[in-house]
PDB file of C-alpha atoms in Angstrom:
ATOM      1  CA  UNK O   1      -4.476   5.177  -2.986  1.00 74.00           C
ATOM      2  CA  UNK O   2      -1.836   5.949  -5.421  1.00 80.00           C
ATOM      3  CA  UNK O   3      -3.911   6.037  -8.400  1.00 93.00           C
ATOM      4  CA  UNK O   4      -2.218   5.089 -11.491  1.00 96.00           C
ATOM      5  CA  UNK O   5       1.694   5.814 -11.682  1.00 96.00           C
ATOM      6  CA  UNK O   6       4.243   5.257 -14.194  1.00 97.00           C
ATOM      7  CA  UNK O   7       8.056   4.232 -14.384  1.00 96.00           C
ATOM      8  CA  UNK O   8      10.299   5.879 -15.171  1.00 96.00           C
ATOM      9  CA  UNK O   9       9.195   9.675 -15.709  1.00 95.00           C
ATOM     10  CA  UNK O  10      12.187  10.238 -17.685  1.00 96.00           C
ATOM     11  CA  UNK O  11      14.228   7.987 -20.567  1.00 96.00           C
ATOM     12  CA  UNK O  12      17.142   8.947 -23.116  1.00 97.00           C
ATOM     13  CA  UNK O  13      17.898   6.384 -25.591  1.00 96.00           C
ATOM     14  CA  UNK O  14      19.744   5.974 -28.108  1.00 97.00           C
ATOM     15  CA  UNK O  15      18.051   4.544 -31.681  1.00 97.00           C
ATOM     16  CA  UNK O  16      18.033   0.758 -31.708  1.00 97.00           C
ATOM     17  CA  UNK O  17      17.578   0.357 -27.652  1.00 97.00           C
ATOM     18  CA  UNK O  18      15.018  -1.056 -26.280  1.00 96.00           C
ATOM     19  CA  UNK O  19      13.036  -0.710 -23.169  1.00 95.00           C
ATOM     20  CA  UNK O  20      10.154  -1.181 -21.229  1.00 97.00           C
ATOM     21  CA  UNK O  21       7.344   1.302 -19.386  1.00 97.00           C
ATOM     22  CA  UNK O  22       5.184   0.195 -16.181  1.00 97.00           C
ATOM     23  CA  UNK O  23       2.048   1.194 -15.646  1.00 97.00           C
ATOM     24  CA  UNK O  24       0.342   0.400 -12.391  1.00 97.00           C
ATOM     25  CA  UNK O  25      -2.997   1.236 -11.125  1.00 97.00           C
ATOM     26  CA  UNK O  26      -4.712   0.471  -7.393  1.00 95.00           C
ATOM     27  CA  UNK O  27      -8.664   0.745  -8.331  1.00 93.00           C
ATOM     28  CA  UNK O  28      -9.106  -2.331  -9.764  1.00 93.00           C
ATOM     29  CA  UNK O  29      -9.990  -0.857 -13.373  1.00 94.00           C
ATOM     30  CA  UNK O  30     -10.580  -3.880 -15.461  1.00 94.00           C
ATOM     31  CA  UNK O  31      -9.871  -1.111 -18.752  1.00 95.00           C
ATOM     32  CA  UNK O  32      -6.214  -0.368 -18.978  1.00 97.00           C
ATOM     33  CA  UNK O  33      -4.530   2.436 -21.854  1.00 97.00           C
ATOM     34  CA  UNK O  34      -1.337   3.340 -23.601  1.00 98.00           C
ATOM     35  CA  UNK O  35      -1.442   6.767 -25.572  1.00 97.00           C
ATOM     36  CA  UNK O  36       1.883   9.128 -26.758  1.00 97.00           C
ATOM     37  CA  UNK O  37       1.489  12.744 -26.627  1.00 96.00           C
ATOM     38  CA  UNK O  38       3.131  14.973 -29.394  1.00 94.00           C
ATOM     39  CA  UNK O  39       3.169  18.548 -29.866  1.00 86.00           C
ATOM     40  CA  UNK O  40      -0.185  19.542 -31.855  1.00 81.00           C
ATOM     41  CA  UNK O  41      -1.633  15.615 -32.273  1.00 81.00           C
ATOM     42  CA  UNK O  42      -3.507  15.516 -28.777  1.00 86.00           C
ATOM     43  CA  UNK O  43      -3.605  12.034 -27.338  1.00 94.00           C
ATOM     44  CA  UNK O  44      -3.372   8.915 -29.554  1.00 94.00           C
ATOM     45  CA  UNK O  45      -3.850   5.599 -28.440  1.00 95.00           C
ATOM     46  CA  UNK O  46      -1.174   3.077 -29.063  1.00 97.00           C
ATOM     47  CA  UNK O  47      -2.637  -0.245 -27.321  1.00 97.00           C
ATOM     48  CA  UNK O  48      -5.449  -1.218 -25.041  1.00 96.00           C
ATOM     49  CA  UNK O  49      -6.528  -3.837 -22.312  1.00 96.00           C
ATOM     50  CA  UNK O  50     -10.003  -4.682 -21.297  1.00 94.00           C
ATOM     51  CA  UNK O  51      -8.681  -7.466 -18.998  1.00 93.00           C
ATOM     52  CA  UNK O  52      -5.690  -9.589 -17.933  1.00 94.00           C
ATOM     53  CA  UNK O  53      -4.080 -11.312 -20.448  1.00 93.00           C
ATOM     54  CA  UNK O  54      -5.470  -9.256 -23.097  1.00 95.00           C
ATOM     55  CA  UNK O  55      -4.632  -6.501 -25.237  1.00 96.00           C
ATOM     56  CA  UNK O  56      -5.842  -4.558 -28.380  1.00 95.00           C
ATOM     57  CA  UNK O  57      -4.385  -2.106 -31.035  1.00 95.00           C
ATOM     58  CA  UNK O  58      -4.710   1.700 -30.734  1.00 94.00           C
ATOM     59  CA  UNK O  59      -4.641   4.378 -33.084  1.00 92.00           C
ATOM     60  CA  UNK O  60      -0.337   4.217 -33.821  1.00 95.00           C
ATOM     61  CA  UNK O  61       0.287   1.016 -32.459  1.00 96.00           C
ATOM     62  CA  UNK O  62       3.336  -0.127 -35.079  1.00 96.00           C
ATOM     63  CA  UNK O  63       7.005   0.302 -32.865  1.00 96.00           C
ATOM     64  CA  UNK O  64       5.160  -0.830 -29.416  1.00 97.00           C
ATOM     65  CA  UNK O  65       4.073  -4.182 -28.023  1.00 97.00           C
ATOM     66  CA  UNK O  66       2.387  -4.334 -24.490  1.00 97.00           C
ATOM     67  CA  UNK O  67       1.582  -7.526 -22.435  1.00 97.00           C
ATOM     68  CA  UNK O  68      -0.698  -7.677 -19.386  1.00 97.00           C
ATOM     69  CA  UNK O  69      -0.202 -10.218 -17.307  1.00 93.00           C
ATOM     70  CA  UNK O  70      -1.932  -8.949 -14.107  1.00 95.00           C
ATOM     71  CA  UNK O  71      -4.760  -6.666 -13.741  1.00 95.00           C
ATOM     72  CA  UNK O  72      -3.077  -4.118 -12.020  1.00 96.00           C
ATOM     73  CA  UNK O  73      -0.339  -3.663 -14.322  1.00 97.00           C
ATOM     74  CA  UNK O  74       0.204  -2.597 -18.252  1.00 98.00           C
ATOM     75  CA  UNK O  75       3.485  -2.709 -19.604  1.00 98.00           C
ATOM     76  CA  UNK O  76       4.382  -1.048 -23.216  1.00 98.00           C
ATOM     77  CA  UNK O  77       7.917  -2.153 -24.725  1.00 97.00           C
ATOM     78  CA  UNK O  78       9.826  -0.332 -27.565  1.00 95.00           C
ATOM     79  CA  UNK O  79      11.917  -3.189 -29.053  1.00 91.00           C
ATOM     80  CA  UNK O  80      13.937  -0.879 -30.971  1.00 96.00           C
ATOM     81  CA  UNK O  81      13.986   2.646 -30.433  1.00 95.00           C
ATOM     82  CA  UNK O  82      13.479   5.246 -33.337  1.00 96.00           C
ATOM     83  CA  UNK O  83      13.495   9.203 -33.146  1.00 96.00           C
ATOM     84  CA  UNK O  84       9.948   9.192 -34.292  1.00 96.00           C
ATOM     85  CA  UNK O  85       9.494   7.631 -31.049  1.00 97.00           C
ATOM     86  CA  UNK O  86      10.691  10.885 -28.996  1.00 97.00           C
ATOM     87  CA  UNK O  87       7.416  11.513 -27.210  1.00 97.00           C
ATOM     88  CA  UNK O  88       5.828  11.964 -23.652  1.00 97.00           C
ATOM     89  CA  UNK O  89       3.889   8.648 -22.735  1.00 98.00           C
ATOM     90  CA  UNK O  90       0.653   8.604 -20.864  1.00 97.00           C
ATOM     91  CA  UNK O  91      -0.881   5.453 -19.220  1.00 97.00           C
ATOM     92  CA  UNK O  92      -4.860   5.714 -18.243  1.00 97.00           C
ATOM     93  CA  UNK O  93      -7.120   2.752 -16.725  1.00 96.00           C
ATOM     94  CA  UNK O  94     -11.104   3.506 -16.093  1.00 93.00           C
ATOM     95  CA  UNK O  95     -14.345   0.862 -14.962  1.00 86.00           C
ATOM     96  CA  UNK O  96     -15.648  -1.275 -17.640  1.00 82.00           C
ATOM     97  CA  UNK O  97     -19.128   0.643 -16.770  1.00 80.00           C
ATOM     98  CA  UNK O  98     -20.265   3.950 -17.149  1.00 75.00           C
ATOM     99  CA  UNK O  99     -19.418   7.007 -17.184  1.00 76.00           C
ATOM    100  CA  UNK O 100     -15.796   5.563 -18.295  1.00 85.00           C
ATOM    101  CA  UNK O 101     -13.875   8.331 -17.119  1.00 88.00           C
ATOM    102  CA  UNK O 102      -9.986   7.376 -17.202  1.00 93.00           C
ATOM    103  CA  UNK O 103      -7.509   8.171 -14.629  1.00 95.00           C
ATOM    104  CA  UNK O 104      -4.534   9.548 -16.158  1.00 96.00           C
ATOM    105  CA  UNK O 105      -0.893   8.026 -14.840  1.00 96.00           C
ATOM    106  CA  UNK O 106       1.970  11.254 -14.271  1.00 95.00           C
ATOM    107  CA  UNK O 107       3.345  10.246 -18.151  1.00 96.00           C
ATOM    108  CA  UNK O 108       6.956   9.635 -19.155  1.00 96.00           C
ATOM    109  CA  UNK O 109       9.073  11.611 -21.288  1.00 96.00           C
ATOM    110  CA  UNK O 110      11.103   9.481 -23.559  1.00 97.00           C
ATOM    111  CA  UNK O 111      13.873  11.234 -26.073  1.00 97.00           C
ATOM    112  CA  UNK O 112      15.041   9.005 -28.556  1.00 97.00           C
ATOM    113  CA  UNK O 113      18.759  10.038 -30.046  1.00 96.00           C
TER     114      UNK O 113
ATOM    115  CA  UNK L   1     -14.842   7.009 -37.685  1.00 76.00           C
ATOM    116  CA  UNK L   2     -15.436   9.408 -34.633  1.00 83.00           C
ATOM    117  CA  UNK L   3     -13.396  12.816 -34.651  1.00 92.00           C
ATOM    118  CA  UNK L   4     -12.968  15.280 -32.586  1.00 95.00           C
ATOM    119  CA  UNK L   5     -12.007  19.152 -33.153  1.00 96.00           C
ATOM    120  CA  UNK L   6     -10.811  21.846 -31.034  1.00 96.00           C
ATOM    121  CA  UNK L   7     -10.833  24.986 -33.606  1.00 95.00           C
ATOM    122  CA  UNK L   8      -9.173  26.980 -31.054  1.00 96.00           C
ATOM    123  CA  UNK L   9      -5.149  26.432 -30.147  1.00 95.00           C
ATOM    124  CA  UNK L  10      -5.048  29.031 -28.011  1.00 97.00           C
ATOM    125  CA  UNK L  11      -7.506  30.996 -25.865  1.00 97.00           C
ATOM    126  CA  UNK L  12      -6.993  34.267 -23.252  1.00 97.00           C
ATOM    127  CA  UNK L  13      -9.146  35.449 -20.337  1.00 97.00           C
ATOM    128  CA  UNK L  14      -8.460  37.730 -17.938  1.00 98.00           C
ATOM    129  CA  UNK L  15      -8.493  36.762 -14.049  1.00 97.00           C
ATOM    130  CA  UNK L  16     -12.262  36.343 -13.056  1.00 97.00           C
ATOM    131  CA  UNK L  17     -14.025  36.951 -16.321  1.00 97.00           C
ATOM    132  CA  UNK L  18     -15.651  33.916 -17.981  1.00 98.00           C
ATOM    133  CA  UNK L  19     -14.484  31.813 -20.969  1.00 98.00           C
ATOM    134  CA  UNK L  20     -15.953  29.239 -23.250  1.00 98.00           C
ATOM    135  CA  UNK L  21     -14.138  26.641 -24.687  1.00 98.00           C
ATOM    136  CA  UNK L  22     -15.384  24.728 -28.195  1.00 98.00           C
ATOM    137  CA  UNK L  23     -15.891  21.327 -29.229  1.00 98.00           C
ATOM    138  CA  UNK L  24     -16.929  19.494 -31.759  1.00 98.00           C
ATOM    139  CA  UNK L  25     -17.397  15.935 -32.680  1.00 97.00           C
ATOM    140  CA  UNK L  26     -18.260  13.658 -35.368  1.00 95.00           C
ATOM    141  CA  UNK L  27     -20.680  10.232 -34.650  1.00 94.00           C
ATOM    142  CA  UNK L  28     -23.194   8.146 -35.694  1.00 92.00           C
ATOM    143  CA  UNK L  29     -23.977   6.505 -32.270  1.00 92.00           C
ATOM    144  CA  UNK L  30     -26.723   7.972 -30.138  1.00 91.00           C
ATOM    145  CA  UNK L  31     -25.380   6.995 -26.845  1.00 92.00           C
ATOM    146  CA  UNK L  32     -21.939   8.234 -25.837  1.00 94.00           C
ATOM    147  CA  UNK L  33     -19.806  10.070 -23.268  1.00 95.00           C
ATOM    148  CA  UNK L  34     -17.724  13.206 -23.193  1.00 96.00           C
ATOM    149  CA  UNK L  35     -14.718  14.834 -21.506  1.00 96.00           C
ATOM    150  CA  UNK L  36     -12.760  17.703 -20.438  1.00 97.00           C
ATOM    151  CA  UNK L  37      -9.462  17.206 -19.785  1.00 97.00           C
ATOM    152  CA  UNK L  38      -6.989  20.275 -17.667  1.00 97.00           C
ATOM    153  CA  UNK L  39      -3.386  19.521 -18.661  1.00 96.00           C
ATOM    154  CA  UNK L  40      -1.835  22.174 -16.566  1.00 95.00           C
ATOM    155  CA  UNK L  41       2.443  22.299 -17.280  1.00 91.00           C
ATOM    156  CA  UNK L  42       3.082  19.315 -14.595  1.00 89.00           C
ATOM    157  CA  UNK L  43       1.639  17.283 -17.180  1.00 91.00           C
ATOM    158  CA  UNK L  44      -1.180  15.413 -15.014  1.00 91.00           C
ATOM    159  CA  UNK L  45      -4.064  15.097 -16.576  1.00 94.00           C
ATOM    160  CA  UNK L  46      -7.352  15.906 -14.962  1.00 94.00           C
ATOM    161  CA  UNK L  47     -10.682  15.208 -15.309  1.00 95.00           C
ATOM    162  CA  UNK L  48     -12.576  18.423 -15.400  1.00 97.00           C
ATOM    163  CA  UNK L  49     -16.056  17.247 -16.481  1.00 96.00           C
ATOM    164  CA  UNK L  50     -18.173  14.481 -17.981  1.00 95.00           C
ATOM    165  CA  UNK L  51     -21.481  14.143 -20.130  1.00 95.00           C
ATOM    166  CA  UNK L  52     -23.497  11.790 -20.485  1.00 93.00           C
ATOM    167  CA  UNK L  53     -25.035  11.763 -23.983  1.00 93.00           C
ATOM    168  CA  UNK L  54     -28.452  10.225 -23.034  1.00 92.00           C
ATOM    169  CA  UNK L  55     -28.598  13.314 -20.338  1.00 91.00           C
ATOM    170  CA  UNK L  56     -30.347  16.318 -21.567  1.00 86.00           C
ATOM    171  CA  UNK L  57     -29.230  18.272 -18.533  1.00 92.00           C
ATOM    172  CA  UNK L  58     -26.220  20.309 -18.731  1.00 95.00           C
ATOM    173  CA  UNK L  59     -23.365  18.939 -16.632  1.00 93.00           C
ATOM    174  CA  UNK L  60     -21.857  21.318 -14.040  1.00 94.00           C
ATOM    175  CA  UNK L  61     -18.670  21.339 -11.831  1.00 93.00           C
ATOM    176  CA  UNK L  62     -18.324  24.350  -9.430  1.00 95.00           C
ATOM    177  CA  UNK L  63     -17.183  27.136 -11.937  1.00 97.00           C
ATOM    178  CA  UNK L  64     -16.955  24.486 -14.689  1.00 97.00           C
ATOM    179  CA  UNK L  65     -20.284  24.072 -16.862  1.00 97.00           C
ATOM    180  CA  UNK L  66     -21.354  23.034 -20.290  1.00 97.00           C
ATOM    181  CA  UNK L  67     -23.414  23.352 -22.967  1.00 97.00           C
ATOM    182  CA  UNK L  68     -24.432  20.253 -24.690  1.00 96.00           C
ATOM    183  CA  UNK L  69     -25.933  20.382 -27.673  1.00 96.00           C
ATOM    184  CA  UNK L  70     -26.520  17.029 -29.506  1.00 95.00           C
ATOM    185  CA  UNK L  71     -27.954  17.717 -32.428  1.00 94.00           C
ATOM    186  CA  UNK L  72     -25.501  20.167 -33.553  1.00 96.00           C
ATOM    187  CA  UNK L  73     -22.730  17.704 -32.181  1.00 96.00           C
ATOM    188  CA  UNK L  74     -21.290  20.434 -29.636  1.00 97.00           C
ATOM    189  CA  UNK L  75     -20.025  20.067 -26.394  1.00 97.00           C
ATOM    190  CA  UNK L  76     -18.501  23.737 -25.110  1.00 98.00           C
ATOM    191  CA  UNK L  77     -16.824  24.263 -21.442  1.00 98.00           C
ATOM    192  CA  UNK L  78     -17.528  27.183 -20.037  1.00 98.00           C
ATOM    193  CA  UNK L  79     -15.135  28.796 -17.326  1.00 98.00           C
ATOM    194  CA  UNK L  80     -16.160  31.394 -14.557  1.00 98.00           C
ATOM    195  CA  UNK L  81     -14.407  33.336 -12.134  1.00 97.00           C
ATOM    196  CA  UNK L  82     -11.389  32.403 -14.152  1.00 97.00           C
ATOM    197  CA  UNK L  83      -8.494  31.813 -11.989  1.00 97.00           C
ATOM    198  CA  UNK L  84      -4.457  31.985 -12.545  1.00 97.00           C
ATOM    199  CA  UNK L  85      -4.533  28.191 -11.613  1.00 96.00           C
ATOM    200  CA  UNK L  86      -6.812  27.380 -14.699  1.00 97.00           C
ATOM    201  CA  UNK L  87      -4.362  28.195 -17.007  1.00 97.00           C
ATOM    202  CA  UNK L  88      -3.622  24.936 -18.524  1.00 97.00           C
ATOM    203  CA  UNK L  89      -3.896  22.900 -21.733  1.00 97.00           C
ATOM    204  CA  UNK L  90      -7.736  21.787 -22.499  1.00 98.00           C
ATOM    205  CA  UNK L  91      -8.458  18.502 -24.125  1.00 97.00           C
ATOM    206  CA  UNK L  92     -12.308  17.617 -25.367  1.00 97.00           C
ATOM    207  CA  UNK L  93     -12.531  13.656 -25.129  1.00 96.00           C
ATOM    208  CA  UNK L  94     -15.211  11.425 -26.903  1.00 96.00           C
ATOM    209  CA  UNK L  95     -16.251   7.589 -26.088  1.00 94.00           C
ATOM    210  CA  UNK L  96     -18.425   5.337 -28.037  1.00 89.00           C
ATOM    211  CA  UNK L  97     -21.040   3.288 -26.868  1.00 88.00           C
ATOM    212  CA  UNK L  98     -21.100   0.460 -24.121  1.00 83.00           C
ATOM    213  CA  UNK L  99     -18.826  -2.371 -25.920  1.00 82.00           C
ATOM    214  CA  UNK L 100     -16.470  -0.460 -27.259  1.00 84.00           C
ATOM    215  CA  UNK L 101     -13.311   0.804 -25.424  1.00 87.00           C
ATOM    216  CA  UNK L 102     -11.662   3.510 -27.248  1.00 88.00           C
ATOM    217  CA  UNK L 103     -11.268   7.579 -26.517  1.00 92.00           C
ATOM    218  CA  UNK L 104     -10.881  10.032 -29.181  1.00 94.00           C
ATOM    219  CA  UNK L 105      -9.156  13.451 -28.120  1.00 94.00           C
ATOM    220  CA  UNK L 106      -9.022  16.886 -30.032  1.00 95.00           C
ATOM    221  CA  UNK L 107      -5.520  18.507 -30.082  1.00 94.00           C
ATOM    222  CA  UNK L 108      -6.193  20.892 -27.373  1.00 95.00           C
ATOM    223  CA  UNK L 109      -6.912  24.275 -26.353  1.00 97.00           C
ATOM    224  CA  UNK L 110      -3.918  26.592 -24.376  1.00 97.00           C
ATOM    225  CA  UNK L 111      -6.230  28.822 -21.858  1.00 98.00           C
ATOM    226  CA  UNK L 112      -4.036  31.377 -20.896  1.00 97.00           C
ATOM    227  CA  UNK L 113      -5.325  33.790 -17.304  1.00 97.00           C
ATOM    228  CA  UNK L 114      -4.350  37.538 -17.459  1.00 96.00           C
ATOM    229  CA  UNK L 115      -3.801  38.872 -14.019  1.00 93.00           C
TER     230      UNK L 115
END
């Protein structure tokens, strides 16, 4: 099993750009999870899935949409790139029953210029 | 709202001593789950160790243990026989209740292993 992976690992863009993140997992987690990671902040949740075809707001979810149109994958889309948005991007999906733990995707590191 | 604070940014053990890690957390539910997360410099992020809340018992993993305490709303990892490869980035996690979907992370503790 792959586990949960992410594409691409790496993104430069330039402010105003747009783009899109895949996140796709192979253990059948109904629970699906978009967080940023900045220097000092710990993880913070931008959107959410508990199933396909639906989706949830996070923690910092203004900038992002996501869609999920099949189980096994969460996409997250920056519309319009700002510097704000210069962060390293981790996907996670876990069971819908206990314990929860999440598997954690390899994350992306996206610089916004 | 649920919180969760690491009070320590940066932490140092030398090679095989032990360390403890601290966590604390903020919550009004009685039924909940918690996390360590290793965040070595690849980036991937492990699970280390869970807790369940309703479980008195102290959960252990190998040289990973920790100590629980619910009433005080504490949840401290404790590392033995520290290695060079546990030097890493250490994230506390909390989750609410069944029916309800989010995680709340601390901002970390950097464990740094003296050879």
């Amino acid at each position: 099993n792959a586990g949960v992976t992410q594409t691409p690992k790496f993104r430069v863009l330039k402010t105003g750009q747009s783009m899109t993140l895949l996140c796709a997992q192979d253990m059948n987690h109904e629970y699906m999870y978009w967080y940023r990671q900045d220097p000092g902040m710990g993880l913070r949740l931008i959107h959410y899935s508990v199933g396909e075809g639906t989706t949830a707001k996070g923690e910092v979810p203004d900038g992002y949409n996501v869609s999920r149109l099949k189980k096994q994958n969460f996409l997250l889309g920056l519309e319009s790139a700002a510097p704000s948005q210069t962060s390293v991007y981790f996907c996670a999906s876990s069971y819908r029953v206990s314990p929860y733990e999440q598997y954690f995707g390899p994350g992306t590191r996206l610089t916004v210029t | 709202a649920q919180t969760v604070t690491q009070s320590q940014p940066e932490m140092s053990v030398q090679e095989a001593e032990t360390v403890t890690l601290s966590c604390t957390y903020d919550t009004s539910e009685s039924d909940y789950y918690l996390f360590w997360y290793k965040q070595p410099p690849s980036r991937q992020m492990i699970l280390v160790i869970r807790q369940e809340a309703y479980k008195q018992q102290n959960a252990t993993e190998n040289r990973f243990s920790v100590n629980f305490q619910k009433a005080a709303k504490s949840f401290s990892l404790k590392i033995s026989d520290s290695q060079l490869g546990d030097a890493a980035m250490y994230f506390c996690a909390y989750r609410g209740p069944s029916g309800t979907y989010k995680y709340i992370f601390g901002t970390g503790t950097r464990l740094k292993v003296l050879a």
